[in-house]
Amino acid sequence: MDDKTKIRQLIQENVSKKKNTTDKIMPRFFLLMAFVSVAATFGIVATLITDAAKFFSQVPISEVFSTKLAPLNANPSFGILPLITGTIMTTVIAMLVAVPIGLTAAIFLSQFASDKMRKILKPIMEVLAGIPTIVYGFFAYSFVTPMLMKIIPSLGAKNALSPGIVMGIMIIPLVASLSEDAMNSVPDIMREGALGLGSTKLEVTFKVVIPAAISGIMASIVLAVSRAIGETMIVTIASGSSKAFTLDITQSMQTMTAYIVEFTSGDAASGTTGYYSLYAVGLLLFVFTMGINLIAQHISKKYREEY
Amino acid sequence: MNQETNYARKDSRMMMKDINQKLPDFKVNSERIARRVKLNNFLKHVFSMSTLFAIIVLAVLLYRIGADSLGWLNLGFLSRNLSIFPEKAGIYGAIIGSVYLMLIVIPVTTILGVSTAIYLEEYAAKGKVQDFIKINISNLASVPSVIFGLLGLTVFGRILNLGSSILAGGLTMSLLVLPIVVVASQEAIRAVPGFLREASYAMGADKWTTVRKVVLPVALPGILTGSILAMSRAIGETAPLVVLGIPTLILKIPSTIMDDFTALPIQIYYWTLDTVLTPEYANLAAATIVVLLVVLFVMNSAAIIIRNKFQKRF
């Protein structure tokens, strides 16, 4: 045996001695922890599906897709359509507020504002994004609704309009910051090229930057929709609990999320059909938001322009 | 700013006249250009309005809540317990409840979240397992908070029989903010430059020693910032706790983690709902909101200070 192999052997021995047990155990511990995190997702899916299955075995599917929702009646009825129209109403109102304001704010921040302005404006947007939704709920109910009542006298104390608007305000920072990120990632070289050809900043924005950033902008809007569908406290507080099948935004109505909250705060005894209906609504909500998020991921991947 | 664009407009007009004189066949439509510049300036102001709108809303919101809480927010309010009489009501129990909640959320999310991040960044081979965990974490982040309440109600409340105790609420909340901690920790760990790890290996350290003594200390400010932001999300979140079925009026101050409890956002919720019957509850809700916002402000400031002061750049 020559010296070289001897030394190599010595090093080998040393290495295997040094590799103590913690170094071997830690990766397994971390993997275990990672799987616990993953288990949460499966826990959600499993709980929703098991209890929703009990609901669907007790209620005929034709009743589920009816317009009559009266879970607490002596002869209860579980039509989900009122909840869906309620959710669509508030989501549409929220989008009508959040998308135009959020996008134009993003355009202003990324294309027109000076660095100094941006340094002041962006933290303010972040503050707006960090306010808990319960605070927005209080704001909608105790300030926006009374204010709107002066403009629309027929407005109910609980309605779809006020929470929709406030939800939109809550989502503005989300749309603005995600779209701004998308616009900022458009390379300066393209902007400068267009400016050099004599375009105004506005033309650069609409003919160069927005087309280049469209995937990110679309994804931000889609994520905003998912956020609006899943938003709970604002609608629970400010839109009441009427289960009528209506498209009247001035009157009380209920969204899917608000139904879950109303029903769990005491009304539903475990094991009843009403209790299982929570999970059916939860499952539907989960499928909606998950589907929308997958669409957002797909959009931002498929339509991304690489520079 | 405005003046600058005015000069630019004048300059371009003079330039156009120049071109028109020298090259009579080449017509520059100066009116059209002026129109384009005008539109640019006009829309710039329109766009700035929407940013302004957000600021105005924030100001109105803060002003309204401040005004409503005036005269109600005092030391007595902070140190008294709940009561059905508005003048006698306080939020001491809710503050204690929120503190207990954090005492569960902090260790659980730190252990689970940081471990997951370390695994994903340091140990996982690029491949299916890593992708699978990553997709799951990002999906978890997009699930509405009310669904976490249903999960907590079933798994912690019913199956593990924890009811609506602090433990059940804390575990539910931990799962809700877990993705925030994971993503923030991942980013912090990823930002640790490779040469530090290589130097550590070159000195003969094994992987765990490198992670423990090199990677984690350098990534710590980023991890802390992410964790604090996650806590501030957890402290203001309401829906999962309401779904767990926390009773409206809890007069007992919780002493163990198995006790029923109330928290600041829950109190805001119940008081806001009951303003129809007792208008003064709106003032109590506003005062509680002020307390909650101050707590959030302190937490977020701490996160920003840690980020700016201790984060090393390489």
XYZ file of C-alpha atoms in Angstrom:
621
model
C 0.000 0.000 0.000
C 1.520 3.306 -1.012
C 1.304 6.501 0.998
C -1.406 8.043 -1.154
C -3.998 5.360 -0.509
C -3.032 5.272 3.148
C -3.735 8.974 3.510
C -6.953 8.617 1.614
C -8.039 5.871 3.934
C -7.176 7.946 6.970
C -9.255 10.828 5.647
C -12.156 8.483 4.943
C -12.055 7.143 8.468
C -11.875 10.585 9.922
C -14.792 11.813 7.873
C -17.051 8.955 8.860
C -16.086 9.424 12.511
C -16.765 13.133 12.386
C -20.126 12.738 10.742
C -21.913 12.588 14.022
C -25.453 11.497 14.614
C -27.113 14.931 14.706
C -25.933 15.582 11.197
C -27.760 12.445 10.107
C -30.871 13.014 12.172
C -31.505 16.693 11.366
C -32.436 16.251 7.687
C -35.015 13.685 8.695
C -36.402 15.966 11.356
C -36.708 18.812 8.854
C -38.361 16.550 6.304
C -40.834 15.436 8.951
C -41.657 19.066 9.788
C -42.078 19.846 6.091
C -44.564 17.012 5.801
C -46.503 18.285 8.793
C -46.880 21.569 6.919
C -48.053 19.666 3.870
C -50.428 17.615 5.998
C -52.390 20.802 6.703
C -53.467 20.996 3.069
C -54.557 17.386 3.089
C -56.263 17.898 6.415
C -58.326 20.678 4.896
C -59.283 18.660 1.843
C -60.043 15.549 3.896
C -62.227 17.299 6.493
C -64.117 19.219 3.830
C -64.751 16.185 1.655
C -65.772 13.804 4.464
C -68.330 16.116 5.980
C -69.508 17.501 2.650
C -70.112 13.914 1.517
C -72.449 13.422 4.506
C -74.292 16.551 3.435
C -74.717 15.366 -0.139
C -75.945 11.973 1.016
C -78.706 13.661 3.029
C -79.779 16.359 0.616
C -80.836 15.682 -2.987
C -78.723 17.444 -5.574
C -81.783 19.164 -7.097
C -82.384 20.871 -3.750
C -78.740 21.999 -3.550
C -79.066 23.879 -6.817
C -82.351 25.516 -5.894
C -82.897 29.099 -4.855
C -84.434 28.384 -1.472
C -82.074 28.560 1.484
C -83.699 28.061 4.867
C -81.420 25.900 7.025
C -83.176 26.610 10.313
C -86.763 26.024 9.235
C -88.685 23.096 10.641
C -88.601 21.778 7.104
C -85.115 22.973 6.115
C -84.060 23.668 2.563
C -80.469 23.935 1.391
C -80.348 25.761 -1.920
C -76.913 27.219 -2.471
C -77.759 29.657 -5.259
C -78.573 32.609 -2.934
C -75.086 32.300 -1.436
C -73.498 32.159 -4.874
C -75.327 35.236 -6.147
C -74.433 37.002 -2.890
C -70.763 36.152 -3.350
C -70.810 37.198 -7.002
C -72.478 40.515 -6.145
C -69.941 41.592 -3.536
C -67.042 40.295 -5.627
C -68.156 42.222 -8.713
C -68.619 45.436 -6.715
C -65.224 44.958 -5.092
C -63.577 44.415 -8.472
C -65.260 47.523 -9.907
C -63.540 49.491 -7.150
C -60.233 47.658 -6.836
C -59.268 47.039 -10.460
C -59.499 50.572 -11.913
C -58.082 52.259 -8.822
C -55.461 49.611 -8.162
C -54.249 49.524 -11.757
C -54.076 53.292 -12.193
C -52.298 53.576 -8.852
C -49.816 50.972 -10.081
C -49.328 52.912 -13.336
C -48.778 56.104 -11.411
C -46.358 54.548 -8.945
C -44.289 52.691 -11.507
C -44.341 55.117 -14.457
C -45.022 58.660 -13.300
C -44.132 59.093 -9.636
C -40.689 60.364 -8.716
C -38.541 58.220 -6.439
C -39.238 60.542 -3.567
C -43.014 60.235 -3.982
C -42.759 56.488 -4.310
C -40.867 56.275 -1.038
C -43.761 57.972 0.736
C -46.654 56.399 -1.145
C -45.629 52.754 -1.058
C -45.485 52.445 2.754
C -48.945 54.045 2.932
C -50.240 51.368 0.574
C -48.588 48.747 2.776
C -50.310 50.137 5.853
C -53.630 49.902 4.024
C -52.834 46.278 3.186
C -51.909 45.444 6.777
C -55.157 46.577 8.402
C -57.119 43.559 9.675
C -60.329 42.841 7.784
C -62.395 43.132 10.955
C -61.419 46.813 11.054
C -62.646 47.257 7.492
C -65.849 45.520 8.530
C -66.386 48.017 11.321
C -65.604 50.847 8.902
C -68.100 49.540 6.333
C -70.884 49.117 8.836
C -70.446 52.229 10.956
C -69.217 54.723 8.367
C -69.666 53.725 4.712
C -73.219 52.396 5.054
C -74.593 55.518 6.838
C -72.787 57.697 4.278
C -74.268 55.770 1.350
C -77.712 55.952 2.948
C -77.640 59.715 2.479
C -77.079 59.215 -1.258
C -79.387 56.212 -1.712
C -82.254 56.599 0.766
C -83.647 53.124 0.051
C -80.409 51.462 1.156
C -80.829 48.936 3.959
C -78.720 49.089 7.127
C -77.260 45.819 5.913
C -76.609 45.642 2.189
C -74.268 44.329 -0.481
C -73.057 47.685 -1.769
C -71.153 48.966 1.258
C -69.182 45.783 2.048
C -68.470 45.412 -1.674
C -66.970 48.882 -1.877
C -64.949 48.477 1.311
C -63.729 45.068 0.165
C -62.594 46.761 -3.042
C -60.684 49.351 -1.009
C -59.076 46.554 0.977
C -57.945 44.866 -2.251
C -56.529 48.031 -3.908
C -53.040 47.527 -2.379
C -52.954 43.911 -3.576
C -53.759 44.844 -7.191
C -51.509 47.889 -7.056
C -48.428 46.185 -5.643
C -48.617 43.051 -7.806
C -49.268 45.048 -10.999
C -46.543 47.491 -10.088
C -44.095 44.629 -9.657
C -45.103 43.335 -13.078
C -44.630 46.770 -14.683
C -41.305 47.339 -12.934
C -39.973 44.076 -14.267
C -40.340 45.360 -17.835
C -36.765 46.245 -18.805
C -35.902 49.943 -18.950
C -34.367 49.455 -22.361
C -37.839 49.026 -23.862
C -39.144 52.138 -22.131
C -36.156 54.168 -23.244
C -36.496 52.896 -26.774
C -40.079 54.070 -26.993
C -39.302 57.403 -25.287
C -36.422 57.893 -27.706
C -38.818 57.506 -30.618
C -40.776 60.447 -29.258
C -43.571 58.763 -27.306
C -45.041 60.438 -24.281
C -44.872 58.538 -20.986
C -48.547 57.728 -21.366
C -47.982 56.127 -24.743
C -45.010 54.205 -23.405
C -47.205 52.936 -20.585
C -50.108 51.815 -22.728
C -48.269 50.654 -25.846
C -45.104 49.160 -24.376
C -45.185 48.574 -20.631
C -48.721 47.236 -20.180
C -48.577 44.821 -23.143
C -45.259 43.524 -21.841
C -46.514 43.180 -18.264
C -49.981 41.914 -19.117
C -49.466 38.450 -17.644
C -48.551 39.849 -14.248
C -51.393 42.358 -14.364
C -53.966 39.703 -15.278
C -52.637 37.434 -12.535
C -53.000 40.245 -9.993
C -56.637 40.754 -10.984
C -57.386 37.043 -10.784
C -55.779 36.836 -7.340
C -57.853 39.822 -6.284
C -61.018 37.952 -7.317
C -59.986 34.985 -5.223
C -59.293 37.268 -2.283
C -62.733 38.871 -2.646
C -64.504 35.516 -2.783
C -62.742 34.319 0.361
C -63.135 37.551 2.327
C -65.238 36.955 5.397
C -65.468 39.526 8.158
C -66.459 42.578 6.084
C -69.463 40.826 4.557
C -70.387 39.083 7.798
C -70.660 42.407 9.581
C -72.020 44.694 6.894
C -74.243 42.578 4.667
C -76.458 40.853 7.197
C -77.834 37.371 6.858
C -80.829 37.480 4.519
C -80.949 34.288 2.498
C -83.276 35.578 -0.202
C -82.342 34.868 -3.811
C -81.846 38.402 -5.078
C -79.573 40.594 -7.128
C -80.593 43.779 -5.317
C -77.395 45.348 -4.025
C -79.230 47.733 -1.709
C -80.615 44.977 0.501
C -79.238 42.456 2.944
C -77.791 39.264 1.485
C -75.319 36.559 2.423
C -72.103 35.266 0.896
C -70.695 31.765 1.232
C -68.125 32.896 3.794
C -70.684 34.775 5.871
C -72.943 31.711 5.880
C -70.149 29.637 7.404
C -69.504 32.214 10.112
C -73.174 32.774 10.928
C -73.885 29.089 11.142
C -70.927 28.100 13.275
C -71.372 30.834 15.851
C -73.738 28.698 17.787
C -76.648 27.728 15.539
C -75.575 24.364 14.240
C -75.508 21.340 16.493
C -72.844 18.867 15.462
C -74.224 16.059 13.349
C -77.225 17.848 11.837
C -77.660 18.427 8.119
C -77.199 22.138 8.729
C -73.821 21.459 10.320
C -72.699 19.381 7.358
C -73.926 22.074 4.976
C -71.093 24.252 6.339
C -68.577 21.838 4.939
C -70.355 21.631 1.598
C -70.212 25.423 1.328
C -66.609 25.343 2.557
C -65.699 22.757 -0.065
C -67.276 24.849 -2.808
C -65.410 27.912 -1.572
C -62.165 25.947 -1.453
C -62.662 24.664 -5.005
C -63.491 28.174 -6.268
C -60.467 29.889 -4.721
C -58.108 27.043 -5.531
C -59.310 26.959 -9.156
C -58.904 30.703 -9.483
C -55.388 30.554 -8.051
C -54.419 27.814 -10.455
C -55.741 30.008 -13.278
C -53.614 32.886 -11.991
C -50.506 30.694 -11.900
C -51.287 29.432 -15.388
C -51.739 32.956 -16.753
C -48.534 34.275 -15.272
C -46.605 31.274 -16.594
C -48.128 30.979 -20.035
C -48.332 34.587 -21.065
C -45.125 35.775 -19.490
C -42.902 37.589 -21.937
C -39.249 36.878 -21.297
C -36.717 39.598 -21.892
C -42.457 69.037 -12.398
C -45.186 70.842 -14.341
C -42.880 73.586 -15.394
C -40.434 71.062 -16.753
C -43.035 69.571 -19.049
C -44.069 73.066 -20.146
C -40.512 73.832 -21.196
C -40.332 70.521 -22.956
C -43.506 71.367 -24.846
C -42.194 74.781 -25.902
C -38.908 73.301 -26.979
C -40.534 70.679 -29.076
C -42.748 73.287 -30.735
C -39.748 75.414 -31.657
C -38.005 72.354 -32.946
C -40.987 71.499 -35.081
C -41.129 75.006 -36.559
C -37.472 74.609 -37.374
C -38.043 71.319 -39.109
C -41.017 72.705 -41.015
C -38.941 75.605 -42.326
C -35.927 73.573 -43.315
C -37.816 70.641 -44.767
C -40.998 72.013 -46.315
C -42.063 68.600 -47.611
C -41.763 66.998 -44.201
C -44.803 68.141 -42.247
C -44.809 67.773 -38.492
C -48.266 68.011 -37.031
C -47.481 70.132 -34.016
C -51.096 70.277 -32.943
C -51.242 66.544 -32.714
C -48.100 66.441 -30.625
C -49.433 69.109 -28.312
C -52.573 67.047 -27.948
C -50.600 63.961 -27.044
C -48.570 65.830 -24.442
C -51.749 67.326 -23.017
C -53.375 63.933 -22.725
C -50.249 62.623 -21.057
C -50.311 65.364 -18.439
C -54.037 65.081 -17.893
C -54.018 61.329 -17.338
C -50.990 61.562 -15.108
C -53.103 63.637 -12.721
C -56.017 61.224 -13.046
C -53.718 58.345 -12.131
C -52.273 60.215 -9.184
C -55.875 60.704 -7.982
C -56.322 56.985 -7.419
C -53.209 56.871 -5.256
C -54.551 59.891 -3.438
C -57.898 58.110 -3.011
C -56.213 55.275 -1.133
C -54.488 57.757 1.169
C -57.697 59.674 1.817
C -59.560 56.481 2.689
C -56.811 55.530 5.125
C -56.960 58.968 6.722
C -60.766 58.901 7.011
C -60.684 55.404 8.471
C -58.107 56.313 11.092
C -59.864 59.582 11.901
C -63.283 57.937 12.290
C -61.971 55.197 14.542
C -59.934 57.670 16.560
C -62.931 59.961 16.991
C -65.240 57.111 17.986
C -62.820 55.836 20.589
C -62.248 59.249 22.138
C -63.213 59.251 25.810
C -63.609 55.476 25.864
C -60.001 54.460 25.544
C -58.356 54.827 28.931
C -56.464 52.785 31.489
C -59.692 51.518 32.995
C -60.750 50.158 29.612
C -57.488 48.276 29.324
C -57.554 46.841 32.824
C -61.252 46.012 33.286
C -62.863 42.818 32.126
C -65.872 42.390 29.830
C -69.281 43.509 30.922
C -72.653 43.919 29.281
C -72.704 47.513 30.506
C -70.651 49.639 28.103
C -69.343 51.996 30.810
C -67.998 49.097 32.830
C -66.605 47.043 29.980
C -62.897 46.555 29.365
C -60.674 44.383 27.260
C -58.267 42.970 29.828
C -59.467 39.422 29.144
C -59.191 39.902 25.391
C -55.628 41.201 25.698
C -54.647 38.207 27.825
C -56.393 35.916 25.320
C -54.470 37.429 22.413
C -51.187 37.112 24.323
C -51.874 33.440 25.066
C -52.742 32.887 21.419
C -49.383 34.321 20.398
C -47.620 32.127 22.955
C -48.867 29.138 20.975
C -48.536 30.545 17.464
C -44.929 31.735 17.889
C -43.259 28.427 18.846
C -45.448 26.278 16.578
C -44.961 28.350 13.433
C -41.274 28.932 14.139
C -40.488 25.247 14.582
C -42.652 24.071 11.693
C -42.011 26.975 9.350
C -38.273 27.415 9.781
C -37.678 23.646 9.657
C -39.670 23.371 6.438
C -37.719 26.270 4.954
C -34.366 24.753 5.995
C -35.363 21.451 4.472
C -36.483 23.026 1.206
C -33.452 25.269 0.825
C -30.612 23.254 2.337
C -31.453 19.575 2.138
C -34.085 18.839 -0.482
C -32.745 17.653 -3.784
C -34.279 19.578 -6.666
C -37.051 17.342 -7.792
C -40.492 16.039 -7.120
C -40.482 16.112 -3.314
C -39.336 19.721 -3.251
C -41.846 20.780 -5.926
C -44.622 18.934 -4.127
C -43.950 20.679 -0.819
C -43.568 24.062 -2.510
C -46.861 23.757 -4.407
C -48.576 22.738 -1.200
C -47.227 25.703 0.732
C -48.277 28.169 -1.965
C -51.726 26.587 -2.149
C -52.060 26.746 1.611
C -51.374 30.482 1.401
C -54.328 31.004 -0.921
C -56.953 29.178 1.138
C -59.494 31.625 2.651
C -59.041 32.013 6.403
C -62.601 30.911 7.147
C -61.744 27.455 5.754
C -58.935 27.170 8.300
C -61.646 27.734 10.881
C -63.536 24.714 9.544
C -60.333 22.666 9.671
C -59.750 23.751 13.263
C -63.366 23.054 14.194
C -63.133 19.500 12.881
C -59.568 18.453 13.671
C -58.733 20.379 16.840
C -62.214 21.097 18.171
C -63.941 17.790 17.492
C -61.432 15.022 16.773
C -58.830 16.103 19.357
C -61.650 17.383 21.565
C -60.030 20.734 22.364
C -63.297 22.643 21.883
C -62.815 26.372 21.501
C -59.840 26.516 23.853
C -56.764 28.681 23.457
C -54.865 25.609 22.247
C -57.374 24.898 19.463
C -57.398 28.554 18.414
C -53.612 28.799 18.539
C -53.045 25.683 16.453
C -55.621 26.795 13.868
C -53.997 30.205 13.650
C -50.540 28.614 13.372
C -51.550 26.686 10.266
C -53.046 29.854 8.782
C -49.829 31.879 9.033
C -47.437 28.990 8.445
C -46.979 29.749 4.707
C -45.900 33.323 5.530
C -43.164 32.059 7.860
C -42.043 29.379 5.408
C -41.777 31.737 2.436
C -40.023 34.480 4.422
C -37.548 32.011 5.949
C -36.885 30.459 2.548
C -36.061 33.852 1.092
C -33.801 34.690 4.027
C -31.935 31.387 3.759
C -31.620 31.694 -0.005
C -30.062 35.132 0.431
C -27.165 33.667 2.445
C -24.322 33.636 -0.090
C -22.831 30.310 -1.128
C -19.261 31.291 -0.296
C -20.091 31.379 3.417
C -21.280 27.771 3.265
C -18.254 26.766 1.210
C -15.911 28.429 3.676
C -17.557 26.504 6.482
C -17.245 23.192 4.647
C -13.643 23.997 3.823
C -12.949 24.336 7.533
C -14.210 20.792 7.979
C -17.686 21.536 9.346
C -20.456 19.126 8.477
C -23.769 20.187 7.013
C -25.733 20.544 10.234
C -22.942 22.561 11.850
C -22.867 24.805 8.782
C -26.620 25.320 8.902
C -26.597 25.951 12.634
C -23.548 28.172 12.931
C -23.373 29.912 9.544
C -26.640 29.868 7.610
C -29.144 30.409 10.412
C -27.303 33.280 12.163
C -26.955 35.145 8.873
C -30.564 34.450 7.880
C -31.944 35.257 11.344
C -32.990 38.894 10.720
C -34.957 37.855 7.629
C -36.574 34.979 9.466
C -37.471 37.238 12.397
C -38.994 39.854 10.100
C -41.137 37.210 8.400
C -42.195 35.740 11.716
C -43.227 39.100 13.128
C -45.283 39.850 10.009
C -46.927 36.445 10.382
C -47.717 37.225 14.032
C -49.273 40.526 13.071
C -51.486 38.674 10.624
C -52.458 36.158 13.311
C -53.257 38.777 15.921
C -55.758 40.565 13.665
C -57.396 37.527 12.103
C -60.980 36.936 13.172
C -62.808 34.478 10.953
C -61.100 31.223 12.032
C -61.676 32.011 15.707
C -65.330 32.859 15.165
C -65.818 29.595 13.269
C -64.263 27.688 16.171
C -67.249 28.900 18.160
C -65.860 31.248 20.760
C -68.677 32.336 23.084
C -69.847 35.938 23.035
C -69.305 36.876 26.635
C -66.402 35.336 28.501
C -65.966 36.780 31.951
C -63.255 34.441 33.175
C -59.665 35.452 32.514
C -57.976 32.426 30.924
C -55.266 30.857 33.069
C -54.295 27.723 31.136
C -54.187 26.982 27.425
C -57.167 24.664 27.763
C -59.481 27.481 28.878
C -62.023 29.196 26.686
C -60.929 32.661 25.687
C -61.698 35.779 23.746
C -59.256 37.855 21.710
C -59.085 41.475 20.532
C -60.548 40.917 17.019
C -63.316 38.696 18.405
C -64.300 41.448 20.796
C -64.406 43.978 17.959
C -66.629 41.594 16.007
C -69.165 40.971 18.753
C -69.361 44.607 19.785
C -69.851 45.732 16.183
C -72.636 43.180 15.689
C -74.425 44.388 18.812
C -74.327 48.111 18.059
C -77.949 47.867 16.893
C -79.055 47.182 20.463
C -76.458 49.231 22.355
C -75.012 52.123 20.314
C -72.156 52.603 22.805
C -70.758 49.257 21.730
C -69.542 51.039 18.585
C -67.287 53.173 20.792
C -66.005 50.096 22.571
C -65.287 48.434 19.225
C -63.471 51.558 18.017
C -61.400 51.729 21.196
C -60.461 48.061 20.804
C -59.514 48.720 17.165
C -57.177 51.505 18.299
C -55.487 49.087 20.708
C -55.192 46.456 17.971
C -53.797 48.945 15.443
C -51.239 50.233 17.951
C -50.086 46.651 18.613
C -49.841 46.014 14.856
C -47.971 49.257 14.325
C -45.427 48.365 17.003
C -44.952 44.875 15.566
C -44.520 46.090 11.995
C -42.121 48.830 13.068
C -40.071 46.212 14.902
C -40.009 44.107 11.739
C -38.844 47.051 9.646
C -36.171 48.031 12.172
C -34.829 44.482 12.321
C -34.801 44.294 8.530
C -32.958 47.563 8.096
C -30.571 47.318 10.992
C -29.475 43.727 11.224
C -29.776 42.428 7.721
C -26.360 42.009 6.177
C -25.921 42.552 2.469
C -23.295 40.611 0.614
